Each structure stands twice: as structure tokens, then as C-alpha cells.
Short mmCIF file of C-alpha atoms in Angstrom, two decimals:
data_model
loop_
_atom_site.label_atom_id
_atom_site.label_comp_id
_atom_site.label_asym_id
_atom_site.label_seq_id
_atom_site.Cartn_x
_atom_site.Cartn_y
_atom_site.Cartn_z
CA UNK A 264 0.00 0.00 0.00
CA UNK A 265 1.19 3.16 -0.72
CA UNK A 266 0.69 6.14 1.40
CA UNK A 267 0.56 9.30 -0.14
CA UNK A 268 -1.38 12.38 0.46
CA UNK A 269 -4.85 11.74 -1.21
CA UNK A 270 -4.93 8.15 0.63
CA UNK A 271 -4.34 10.02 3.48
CA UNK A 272 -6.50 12.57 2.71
CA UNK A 273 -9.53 9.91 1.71
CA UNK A 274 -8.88 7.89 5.31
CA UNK A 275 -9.92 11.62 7.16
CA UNK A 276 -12.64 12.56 5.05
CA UNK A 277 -14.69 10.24 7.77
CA UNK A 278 -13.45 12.62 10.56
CA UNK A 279 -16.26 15.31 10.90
CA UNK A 280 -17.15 18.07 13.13
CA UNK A 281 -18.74 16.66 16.50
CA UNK A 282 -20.53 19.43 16.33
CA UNK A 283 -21.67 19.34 12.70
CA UNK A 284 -21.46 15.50 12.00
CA UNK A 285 -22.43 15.89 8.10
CA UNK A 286 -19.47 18.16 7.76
CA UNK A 287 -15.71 16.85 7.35
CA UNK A 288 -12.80 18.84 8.58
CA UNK A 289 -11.73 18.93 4.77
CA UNK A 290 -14.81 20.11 3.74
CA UNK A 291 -14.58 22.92 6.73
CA UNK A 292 -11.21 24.05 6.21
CA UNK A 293 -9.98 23.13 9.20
CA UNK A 294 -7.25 20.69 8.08
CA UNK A 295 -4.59 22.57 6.22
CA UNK A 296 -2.06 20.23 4.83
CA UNK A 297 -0.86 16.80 4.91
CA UNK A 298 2.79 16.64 4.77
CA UNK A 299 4.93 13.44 4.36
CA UNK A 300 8.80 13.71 4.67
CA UNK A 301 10.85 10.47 4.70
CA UNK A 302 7.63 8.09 5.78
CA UNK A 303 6.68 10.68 8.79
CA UNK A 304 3.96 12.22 7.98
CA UNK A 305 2.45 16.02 9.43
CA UNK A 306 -1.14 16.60 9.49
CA UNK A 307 -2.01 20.18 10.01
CA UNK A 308 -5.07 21.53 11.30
CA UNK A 309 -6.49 25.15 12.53
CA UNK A 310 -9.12 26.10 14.91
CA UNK A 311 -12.15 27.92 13.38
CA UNK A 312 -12.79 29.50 17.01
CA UNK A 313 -9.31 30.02 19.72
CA UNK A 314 -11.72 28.81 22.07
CA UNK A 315 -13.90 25.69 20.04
CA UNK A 316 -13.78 23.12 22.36
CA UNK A 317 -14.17 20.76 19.25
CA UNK A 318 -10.25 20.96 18.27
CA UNK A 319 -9.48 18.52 21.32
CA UNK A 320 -12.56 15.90 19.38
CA UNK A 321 -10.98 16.44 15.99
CA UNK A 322 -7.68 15.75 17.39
CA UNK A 323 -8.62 12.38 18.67
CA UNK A 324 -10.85 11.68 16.13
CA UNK A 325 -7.79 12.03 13.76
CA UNK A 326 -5.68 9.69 16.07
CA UNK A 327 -7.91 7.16 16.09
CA UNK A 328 -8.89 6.92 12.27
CA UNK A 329 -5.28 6.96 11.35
CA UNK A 330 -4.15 4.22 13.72
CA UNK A 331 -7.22 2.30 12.58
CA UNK A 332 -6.27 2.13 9.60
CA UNK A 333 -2.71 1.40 10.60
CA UNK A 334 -1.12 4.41 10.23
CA UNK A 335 1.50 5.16 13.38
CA UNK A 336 4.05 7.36 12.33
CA UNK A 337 1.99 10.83 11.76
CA UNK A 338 1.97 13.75 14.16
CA UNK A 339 -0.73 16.72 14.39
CA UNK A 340 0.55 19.97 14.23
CA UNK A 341 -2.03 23.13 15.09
CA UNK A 342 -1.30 26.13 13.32
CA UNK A 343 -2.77 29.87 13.96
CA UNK A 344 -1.83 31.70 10.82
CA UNK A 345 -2.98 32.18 8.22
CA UNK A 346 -6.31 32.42 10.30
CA UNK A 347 -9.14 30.16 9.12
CA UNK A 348 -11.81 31.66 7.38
CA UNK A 349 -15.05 30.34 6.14
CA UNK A 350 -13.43 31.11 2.81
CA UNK A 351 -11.83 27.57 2.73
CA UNK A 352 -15.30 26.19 3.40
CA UNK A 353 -15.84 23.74 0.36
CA UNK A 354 -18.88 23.74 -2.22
CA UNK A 355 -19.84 20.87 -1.55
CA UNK A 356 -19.34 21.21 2.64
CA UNK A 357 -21.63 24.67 1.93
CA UNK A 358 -23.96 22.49 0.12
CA UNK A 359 -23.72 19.87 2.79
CA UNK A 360 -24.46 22.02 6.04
CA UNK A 361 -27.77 23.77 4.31
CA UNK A 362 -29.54 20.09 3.48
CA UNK A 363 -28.34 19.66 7.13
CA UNK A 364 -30.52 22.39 8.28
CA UNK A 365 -27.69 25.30 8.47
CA UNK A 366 -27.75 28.40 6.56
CA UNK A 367 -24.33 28.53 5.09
CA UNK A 368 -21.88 31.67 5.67
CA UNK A 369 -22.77 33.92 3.14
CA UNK A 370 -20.08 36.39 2.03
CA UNK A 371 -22.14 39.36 1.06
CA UNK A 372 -23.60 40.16 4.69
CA UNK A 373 -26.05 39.36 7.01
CA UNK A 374 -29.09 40.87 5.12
CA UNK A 375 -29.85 38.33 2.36
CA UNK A 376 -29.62 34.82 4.61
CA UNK A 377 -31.63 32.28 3.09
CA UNK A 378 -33.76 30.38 5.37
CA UNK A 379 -32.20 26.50 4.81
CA UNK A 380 -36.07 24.96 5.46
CA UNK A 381 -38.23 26.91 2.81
CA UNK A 382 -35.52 28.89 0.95
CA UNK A 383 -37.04 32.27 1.59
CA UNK A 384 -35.16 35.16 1.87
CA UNK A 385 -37.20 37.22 4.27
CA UNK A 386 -35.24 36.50 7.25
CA UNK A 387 -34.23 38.04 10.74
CA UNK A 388 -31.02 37.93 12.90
CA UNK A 389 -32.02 36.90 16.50
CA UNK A 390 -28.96 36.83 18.48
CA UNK A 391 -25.38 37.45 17.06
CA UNK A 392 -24.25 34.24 18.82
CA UNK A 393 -25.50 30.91 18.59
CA UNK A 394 -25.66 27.28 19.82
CA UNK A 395 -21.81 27.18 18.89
CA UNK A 396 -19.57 30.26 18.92
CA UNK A 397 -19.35 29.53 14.82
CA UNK A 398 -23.36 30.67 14.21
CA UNK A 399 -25.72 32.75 14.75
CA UNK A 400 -29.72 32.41 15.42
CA UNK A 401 -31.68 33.54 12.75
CA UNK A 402 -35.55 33.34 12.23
CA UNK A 403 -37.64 32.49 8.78
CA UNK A 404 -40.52 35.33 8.57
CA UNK A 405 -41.76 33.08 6.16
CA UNK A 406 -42.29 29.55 7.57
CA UNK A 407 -41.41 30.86 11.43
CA UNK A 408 -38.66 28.54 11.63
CA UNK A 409 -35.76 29.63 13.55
CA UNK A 410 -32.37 28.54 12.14
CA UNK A 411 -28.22 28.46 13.03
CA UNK A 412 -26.12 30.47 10.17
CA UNK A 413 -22.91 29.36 9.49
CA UNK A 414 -21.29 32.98 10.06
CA UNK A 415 -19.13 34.58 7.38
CA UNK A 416 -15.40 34.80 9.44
CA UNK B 63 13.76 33.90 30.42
CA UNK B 64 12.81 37.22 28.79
CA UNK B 65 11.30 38.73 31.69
CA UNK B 66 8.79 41.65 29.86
CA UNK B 67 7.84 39.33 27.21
CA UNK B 68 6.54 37.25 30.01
CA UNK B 69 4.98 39.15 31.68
CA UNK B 70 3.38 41.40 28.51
CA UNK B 71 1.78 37.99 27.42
CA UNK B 72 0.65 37.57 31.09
CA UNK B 73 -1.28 40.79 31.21
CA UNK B 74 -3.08 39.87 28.05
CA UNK B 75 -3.86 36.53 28.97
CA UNK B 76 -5.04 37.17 32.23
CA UNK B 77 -7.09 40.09 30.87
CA UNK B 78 -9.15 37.11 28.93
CA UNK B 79 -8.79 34.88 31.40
CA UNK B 80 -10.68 36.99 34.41
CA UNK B 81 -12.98 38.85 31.72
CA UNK B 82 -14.03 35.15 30.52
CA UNK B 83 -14.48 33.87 34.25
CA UNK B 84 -16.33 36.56 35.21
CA UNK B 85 -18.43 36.31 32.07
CA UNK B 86 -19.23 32.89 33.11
CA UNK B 87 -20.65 33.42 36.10
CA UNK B 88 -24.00 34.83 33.67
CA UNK B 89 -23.85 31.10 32.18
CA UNK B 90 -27.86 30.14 32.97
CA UNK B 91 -28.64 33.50 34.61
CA UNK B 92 -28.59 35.84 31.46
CA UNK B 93 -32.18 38.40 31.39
CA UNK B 94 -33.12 36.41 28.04
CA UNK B 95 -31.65 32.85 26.39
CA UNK B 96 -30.18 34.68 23.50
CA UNK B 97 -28.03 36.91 25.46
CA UNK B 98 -27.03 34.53 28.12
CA UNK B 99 -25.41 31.95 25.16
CA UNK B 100 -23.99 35.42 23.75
CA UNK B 101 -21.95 36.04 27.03
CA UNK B 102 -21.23 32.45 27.38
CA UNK B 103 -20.14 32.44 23.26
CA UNK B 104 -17.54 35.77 24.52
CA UNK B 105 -15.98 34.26 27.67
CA UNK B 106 -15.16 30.71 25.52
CA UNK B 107 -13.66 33.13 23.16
CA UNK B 108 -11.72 35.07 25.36
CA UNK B 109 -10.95 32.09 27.42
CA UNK B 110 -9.49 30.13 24.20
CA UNK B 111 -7.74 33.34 23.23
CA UNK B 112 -6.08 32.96 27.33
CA UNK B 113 -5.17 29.51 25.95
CA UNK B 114 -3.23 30.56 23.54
CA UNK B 115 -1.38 32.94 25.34
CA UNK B 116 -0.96 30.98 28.38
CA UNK B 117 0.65 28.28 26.38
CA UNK B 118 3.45 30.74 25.15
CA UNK B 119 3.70 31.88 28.28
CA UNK B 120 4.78 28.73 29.82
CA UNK B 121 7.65 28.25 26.71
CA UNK B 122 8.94 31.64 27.44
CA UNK B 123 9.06 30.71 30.92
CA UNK B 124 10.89 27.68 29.99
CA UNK B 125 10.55 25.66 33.74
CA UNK B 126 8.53 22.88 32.36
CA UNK B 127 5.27 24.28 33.16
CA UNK B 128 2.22 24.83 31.59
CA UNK B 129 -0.87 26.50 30.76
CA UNK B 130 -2.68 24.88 33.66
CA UNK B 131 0.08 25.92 35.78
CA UNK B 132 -0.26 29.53 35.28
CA UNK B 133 -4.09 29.92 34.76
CA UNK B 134 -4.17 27.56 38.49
CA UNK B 135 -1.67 27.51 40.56
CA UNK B 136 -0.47 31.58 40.36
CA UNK B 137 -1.86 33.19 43.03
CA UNK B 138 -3.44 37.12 43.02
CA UNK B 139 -0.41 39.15 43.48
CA UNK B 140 1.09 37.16 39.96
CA UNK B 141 -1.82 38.52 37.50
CA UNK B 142 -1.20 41.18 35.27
CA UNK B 143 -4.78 41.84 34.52
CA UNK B 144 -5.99 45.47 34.73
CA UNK B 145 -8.76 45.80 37.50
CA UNK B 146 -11.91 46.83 35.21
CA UNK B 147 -11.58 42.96 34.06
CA UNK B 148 -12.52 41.73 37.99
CA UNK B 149 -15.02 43.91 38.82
CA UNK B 150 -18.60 42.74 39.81
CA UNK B 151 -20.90 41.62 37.01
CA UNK B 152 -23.71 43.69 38.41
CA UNK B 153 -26.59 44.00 36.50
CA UNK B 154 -26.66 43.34 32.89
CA UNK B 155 -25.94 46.84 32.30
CA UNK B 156 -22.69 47.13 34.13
CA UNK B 157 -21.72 44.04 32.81
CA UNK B 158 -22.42 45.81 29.10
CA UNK B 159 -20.79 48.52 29.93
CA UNK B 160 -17.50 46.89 31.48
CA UNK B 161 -17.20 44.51 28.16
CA UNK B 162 -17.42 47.66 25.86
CA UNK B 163 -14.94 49.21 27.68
CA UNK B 164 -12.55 46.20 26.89
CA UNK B 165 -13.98 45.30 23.51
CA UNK B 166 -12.99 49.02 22.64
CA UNK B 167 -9.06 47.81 23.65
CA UNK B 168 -9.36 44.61 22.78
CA UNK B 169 -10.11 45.03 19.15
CA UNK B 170 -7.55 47.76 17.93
CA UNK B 171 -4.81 45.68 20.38
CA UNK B 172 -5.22 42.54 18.43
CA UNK B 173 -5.02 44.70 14.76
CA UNK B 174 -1.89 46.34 16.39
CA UNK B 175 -0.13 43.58 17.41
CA UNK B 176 -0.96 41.22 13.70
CA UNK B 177 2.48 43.29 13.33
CA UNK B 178 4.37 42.40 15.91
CA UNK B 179 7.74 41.19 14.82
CA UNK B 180 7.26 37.96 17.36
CA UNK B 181 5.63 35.23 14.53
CA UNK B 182 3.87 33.88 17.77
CA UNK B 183 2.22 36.83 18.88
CA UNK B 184 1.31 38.00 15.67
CA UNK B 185 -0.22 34.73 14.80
CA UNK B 186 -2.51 34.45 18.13
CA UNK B 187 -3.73 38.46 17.24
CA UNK B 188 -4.57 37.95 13.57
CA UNK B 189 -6.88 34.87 15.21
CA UNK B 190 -7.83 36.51 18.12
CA UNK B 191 -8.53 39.91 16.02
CA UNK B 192 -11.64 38.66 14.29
CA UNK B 193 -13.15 37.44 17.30
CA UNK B 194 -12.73 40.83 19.11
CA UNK B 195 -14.35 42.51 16.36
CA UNK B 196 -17.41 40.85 16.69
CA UNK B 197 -17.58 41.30 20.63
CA UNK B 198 -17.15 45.07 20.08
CA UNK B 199 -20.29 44.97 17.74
CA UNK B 200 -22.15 43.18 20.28
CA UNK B 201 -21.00 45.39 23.56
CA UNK B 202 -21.41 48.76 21.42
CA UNK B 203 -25.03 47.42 20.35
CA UNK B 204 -26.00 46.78 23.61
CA UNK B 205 -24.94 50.28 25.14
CA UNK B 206 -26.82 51.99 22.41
CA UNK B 207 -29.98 49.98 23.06
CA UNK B 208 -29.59 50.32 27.00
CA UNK B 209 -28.67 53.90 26.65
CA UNK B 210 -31.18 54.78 24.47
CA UNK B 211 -33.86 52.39 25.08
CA UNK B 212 -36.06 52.82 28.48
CA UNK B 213 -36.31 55.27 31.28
CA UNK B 214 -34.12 52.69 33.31
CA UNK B 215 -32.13 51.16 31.13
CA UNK B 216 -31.52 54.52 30.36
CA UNK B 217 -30.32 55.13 34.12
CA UNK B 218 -28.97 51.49 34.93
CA UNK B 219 -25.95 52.43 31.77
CA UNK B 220 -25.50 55.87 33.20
CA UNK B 221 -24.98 54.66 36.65
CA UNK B 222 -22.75 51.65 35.63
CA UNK B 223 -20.84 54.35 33.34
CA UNK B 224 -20.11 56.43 36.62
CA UNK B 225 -19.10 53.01 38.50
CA UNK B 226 -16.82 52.01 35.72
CA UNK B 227 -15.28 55.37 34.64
CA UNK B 228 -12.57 55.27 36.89
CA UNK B 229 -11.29 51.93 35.90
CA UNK B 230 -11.25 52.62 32.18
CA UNK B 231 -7.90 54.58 30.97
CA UNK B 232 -5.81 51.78 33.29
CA UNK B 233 -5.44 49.56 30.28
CA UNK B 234 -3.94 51.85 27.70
CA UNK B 235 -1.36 53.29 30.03
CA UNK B 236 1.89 51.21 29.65
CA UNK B 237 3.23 49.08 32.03
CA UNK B 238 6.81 48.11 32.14
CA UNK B 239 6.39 45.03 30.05
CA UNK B 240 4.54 47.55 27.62
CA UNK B 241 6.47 49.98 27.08
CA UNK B 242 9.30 46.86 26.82
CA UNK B 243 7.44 45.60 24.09
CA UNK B 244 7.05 49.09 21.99
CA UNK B 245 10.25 49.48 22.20
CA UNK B 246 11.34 45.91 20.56
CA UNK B 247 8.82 45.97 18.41
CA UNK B 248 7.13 42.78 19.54
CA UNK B 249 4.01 44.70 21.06
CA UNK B 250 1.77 47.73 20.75
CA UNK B 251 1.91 51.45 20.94
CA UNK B 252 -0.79 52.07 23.59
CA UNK B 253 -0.68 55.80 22.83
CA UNK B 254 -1.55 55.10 19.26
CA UNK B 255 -4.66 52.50 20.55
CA UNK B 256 -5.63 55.77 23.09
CA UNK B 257 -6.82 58.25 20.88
CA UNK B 258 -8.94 55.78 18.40
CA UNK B 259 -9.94 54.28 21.80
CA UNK B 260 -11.22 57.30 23.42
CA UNK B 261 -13.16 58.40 19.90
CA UNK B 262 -14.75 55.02 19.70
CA UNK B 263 -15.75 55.28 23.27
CA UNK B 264 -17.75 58.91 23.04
CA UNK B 265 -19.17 58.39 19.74
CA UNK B 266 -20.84 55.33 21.20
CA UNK B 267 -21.62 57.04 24.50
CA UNK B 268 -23.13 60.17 23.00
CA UNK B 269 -24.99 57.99 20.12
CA UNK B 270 -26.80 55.94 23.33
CA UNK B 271 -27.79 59.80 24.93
CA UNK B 272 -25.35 58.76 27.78
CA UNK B 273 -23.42 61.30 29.39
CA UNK B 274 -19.73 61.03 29.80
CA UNK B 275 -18.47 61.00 33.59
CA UNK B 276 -16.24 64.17 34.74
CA UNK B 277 -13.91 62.41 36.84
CA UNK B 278 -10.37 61.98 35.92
CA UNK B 279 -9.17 60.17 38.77
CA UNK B 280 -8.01 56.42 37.45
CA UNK B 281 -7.20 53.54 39.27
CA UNK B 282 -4.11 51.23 38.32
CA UNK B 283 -1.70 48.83 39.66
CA UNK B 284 -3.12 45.37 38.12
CA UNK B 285 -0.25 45.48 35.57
CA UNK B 286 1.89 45.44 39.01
CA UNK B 287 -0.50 42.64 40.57
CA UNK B 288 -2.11 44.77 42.92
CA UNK B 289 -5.41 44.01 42.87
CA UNK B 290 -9.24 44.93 44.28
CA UNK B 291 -10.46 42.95 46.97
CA UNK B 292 -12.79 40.70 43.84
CA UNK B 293 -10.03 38.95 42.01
CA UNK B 294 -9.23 36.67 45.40
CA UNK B 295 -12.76 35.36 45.37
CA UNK B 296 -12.46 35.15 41.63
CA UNK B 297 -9.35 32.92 42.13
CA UNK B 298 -10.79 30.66 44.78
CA UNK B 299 -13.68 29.82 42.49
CA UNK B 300 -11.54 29.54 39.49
CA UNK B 301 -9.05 27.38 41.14
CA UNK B 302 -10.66 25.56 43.69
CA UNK B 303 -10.31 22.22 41.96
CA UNK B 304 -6.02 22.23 41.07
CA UNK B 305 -5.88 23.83 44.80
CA UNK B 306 -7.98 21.44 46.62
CA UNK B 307 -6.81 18.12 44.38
CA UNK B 308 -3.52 18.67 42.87
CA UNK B 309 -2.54 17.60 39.47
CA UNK B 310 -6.25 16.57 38.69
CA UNK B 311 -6.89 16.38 35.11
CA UNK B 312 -10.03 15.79 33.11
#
């Protein structure tokens, strides 16, 4: 078997946000890079939030899918800079989070959030801050449904 | 060990760390659901951004300690953090008011120091930076709305303004450590952070009708680890657990 980077790369697609199980941490942004130097290989991931208590989750979750598959040699290195953005969110994790029920970030502002349930735009910001410090509560005027938003960061 | 970059990452640090404890102590007592998960959102920020700094820290230090060791095991006279940070929460308006006073540092410290010429401290601002921003939205929001909302809301800001007054110009007046850290390069100007400071502060003030307090007198020594009476009862909550069973870990 050879390891390389997209084997690698396809064994942590299964790791997802605990938070956001639908979501992988690809598909997020939140790992950077996988480097492999002389069979030792670096995997390099970024907090979306300093203080997301998920990081510690992802870590393991990392660990364990790796040594499952029996991978021992790696390390996880967490970097700060460049800062993660929702910019590195995929397509397809965009896609992804609004069939899961969460309003995507949406990089033209706050005023045009469609609501993920009956895709109307007539929508109101509740409260800046949400069930996790990465959304915020917003409410359909149309079907009365309040929803998370995936903020723009 | 590089004594002022120590203890310049200490006074940040423990700025989050206190503000985030303190903010806390709302967690399930907030005046509506929205705004108690807001202040609970803030102090996980400000408590990961502690993290971060902590964990510095403890390499600059260099004894083999870590984070835990200096968020736990320090006691009063060893924080850096400026007093507004430990006092009371209040009511909701003094615990409004307090944040913007903070937020309105916080946010143009973080910018400031995304050019530090230390990679590490530079790296924690440019993450910590976009966090602050969005706290200073929140806190500024709020004191318009309390300010200009209700007969007493209206009074509740005014009187936490004239509680908290005193305690506001301590954090842009340089320490040792800060003036340390100008000098090297690996820190901020706090006289270039006043004036935008002070602006940001009366345009929100005088937006929410709220008069600004005549007083001049400020307290200080936090930077030097002297303290008000409320960070020891902070502590004891905050590190009841490492004091009471040593070593424990999750």
C-alpha cells in the first residue's frame, strides 16, 4: 500500500465536526495540509474558534482513524496563521451544512440569509451568537422557523 | 527567560482569562436565552484566546510548566490583569458597559499587534482579532440599546458608566512590560490605541444619549499585581479544583 497524500487525505474525510457530524474537517477548512517527509507524515489543522472546544474531538478523532487504519508514524501539528476563514469552506461542505438544516456563511452580509427549510429570503437575525460560537440564530418570517447560520469569518 | 515578554503575554492573557471567568458566572442566569449563550459564546472566546497565550507563556518561561500551571496555581499578586476585568458583574448593564470598555481595547490591540515582529504573537492576534471585532459589535449594540432604550435602562448604563469610569484609561497606560514591548517591536503602541480608543468610546456614548463622567481620577496597579479585593474570590472559584486536588486532570 502506498501512502501518499490523497490516501491520506480519503482515510480523514470520515473525521467530521462533533458538532456538525455531516461536515468533514476537509470540507470545513480546518485541516490545512498533509505533509509526508521520509515516511513521517504532518497533518495540520487550525481552529475555526481560539476557544472551540471541538479541536481537542478532531484531534482524537484524527488519532484514532489513522491508527485504525494502521497508520502510526503521523503527528498533528495546530497552526494559527494564516487564520481560518469560512473562505476555505468547500462547495460541496456549503452544500452539505444547508440540506443539514444550516444556513451557510454567506459572504455578502447578514441581510440576504436564506432560510435552509423553505428557501425564503425574508429573514431576521435573533442573536449574534449561537448554539456554537461559529453561528448565529436567525428566524424564517416566512415559515417561522428559527435557524443556526454558518457565520461569514 | 525574557522577563517583559513574560509578563506582557501575562497581562493579556489574564485580561481574557478573568474577563471570561467573570463572564461565566451569567452562564444560565442571562435576562433572556439569547443573550445569556452570547456572554457564554464571549468568555469561551476570550478564554481560548487565554489559551493561547498561556501556552506561550509557559515556553517563554521555559521551567517545564504549563498553561494549567499559570491559569491555576499563580496566586493574586502574579496577575497582570488590569482591574476593570474583575469587577462585579452587576446587572446586565454594568456588565455591558464593562465589556465595551474592553472590547474598545481589545479590538484595535489585536489589529496592532498582527504586526508584531514575534511570529507567535502575531499569529494568536490575527486569530484573536476577528473574534474581538465581533464582541465590540455586540458590547457597542448593547450600550446603544440600553442607553437609548427605556427610562431605566436609560439610568442602569448611566450609573454603571459612573461606576466604571474610573477603571477605564488603566489599560492603555503602559506598564513596564509595555512599554518593553514598543520598544522591541514585539508589542503595541498604547498611545496610538488611546486616541482611536477614546473616539470610539464617546461616539458610542453620545450615540446611546449617555453622558460622559467628569472624573479623571483612574485607578491602576493590576499590571503590578495589585489588585481589588474581587479577584481573590475570583481565584478561589476559578481554582478551587487544582488547589484542593492537585494535578487533577479531566
Amino acid at each position: 500500500m502506498v501512502i501518499d497524500q490523497d490516501h491520506i487525505s480519503q482515510l480523514l474525510e470520515e473525521v467530521t465536526d462533533p458538532e456538525i457530524p455531516v461536515i468533514s474537517i476537509r470540507d470545513l477548512g480546518i485541516l490545512r495540509d498533509i505533509k509526508i517527509e521520509n515516511d513521517q507524515i504532518e497533518i495540520v489543522i487550525t481552529p475555526t474558534y481560539s476557544g472551540c472546544p471541538a479541536m481537542l474531538e478532531i484531534e482524537k478523532n484524527i488519532n484514532n482513524t489513522l491508527k485504525k487504519n494502521g497508520i502510526e508514524n503521523f503527528k498533528i501539528a495546530t497552526v494559527l496563521s494564516p487564520a481560518w476563514t469560512t473562505d476555505w469552506m468547500s462547495e460541496e461542505g456549503k452544500q452539505k451544512l444547508k440540506d443539514y438544516g444550516i444556513a451557510p456563511p454567506n459572504p455578502t452580509g447578514e441581510s440576504d440569509i436564506q432560510c435552509p427549510n423553505c428557501g425564503s429570503y425574508n429573514t431576521i437575525l435573533v442573536s449574534q451568537f449561537g448554539s456554537t460560537a461559529c453561528k448565529s440564530l436567525f428566524k424564517c418570517e416566512d415559515c417561522l422557523e428559527p435557524f443556526d447560520y454558518f457565520k461569514c469569518h | 527567560m525574557n522577563e517583559n515578554l513574560f509578563n506582557y503575554i501575562l497581562q493579556q492573557a489574564d485580561n481574557c482569562l478573568i474577563l471570561g471567568q467573570r463572564l461565566g458566572e451569567w452562564c444560565g442566569h442571562g435576562p433572556v436565552l439569547e443573550q445569556d449563550i452570547a456572554m457564554t459564546n464571549i468568555a469561551l472566546d476570550l478564554i481560548g484566546q487565554s489559551r493561547m497565550l498561556y501556552q506561550y507563556a509557559a515556553e517563554v518561561q521555559d521551567e517545564g510548566k504549563s498553561e494549567d500551571d499559570l491559569a491555576y496555581l499563580r496566586d493574586a499578586w502574579d496577575f497582570k490583569n488590569v482591574l476593570l476585568v474583575e469587577q462585579t458583574n452587576g446587572d446586565f448593564a454594568k456588565t455591558i458597559l464593562r465589556q465595551f470598555l474592553f472590547d474598545s481595547f481589545n479590538c484595535p490591540f489585536y489589529e496592532k499587534l498582527k504586526d508584531s515582529n514575534d511570529e507567535r504573537l502575531a499569529a494568536i492576534a490575527e486569530k484573536s482579532h476577528k473574534e474581538a471585532l465581533y464582541h465590540l459589535k455586540w458590547s457597542s449594540d448593547w450600550v446603544l440599546r440600553l442607553g437609548d432604550g427605556t427610562e431605566e435602562s436609560h439610568e442602569r448604563i448611566q450609573n454603571a458608566l459612573e461606576e466604571l469610569w474610573s477603571y477605564s484609561e488603566e489599560i492603555v497606560n503602559p506598564s513596564e512590560a509595555d512599554d518593553d514591548a514598543k520598544e522591541k517591536g514585539y508589542g503595541v503602541d498604547l498611545d496610538a490605541i488611546k486616541s482611536e480608543r477614546t473616539d470610539k468610546i464617546k461616539e458610542v456614548l453620545e450615540e446611546a444619549t449617555l453622558a460622559v463622567p467628569e472624573g479623571t481620577y483612574n485607578h491602576s496597579g493590576g499590571k503590578e499585581g495589585k489588585h481589588t479585593e474581587y479577584l481573590g474570590y475570583i481565584l478561589a472559584d476559578l481554582q478551587f479544583l487544582q488547589r484542593a486536588y492537585p494535578g487533577n486532570e479531566w
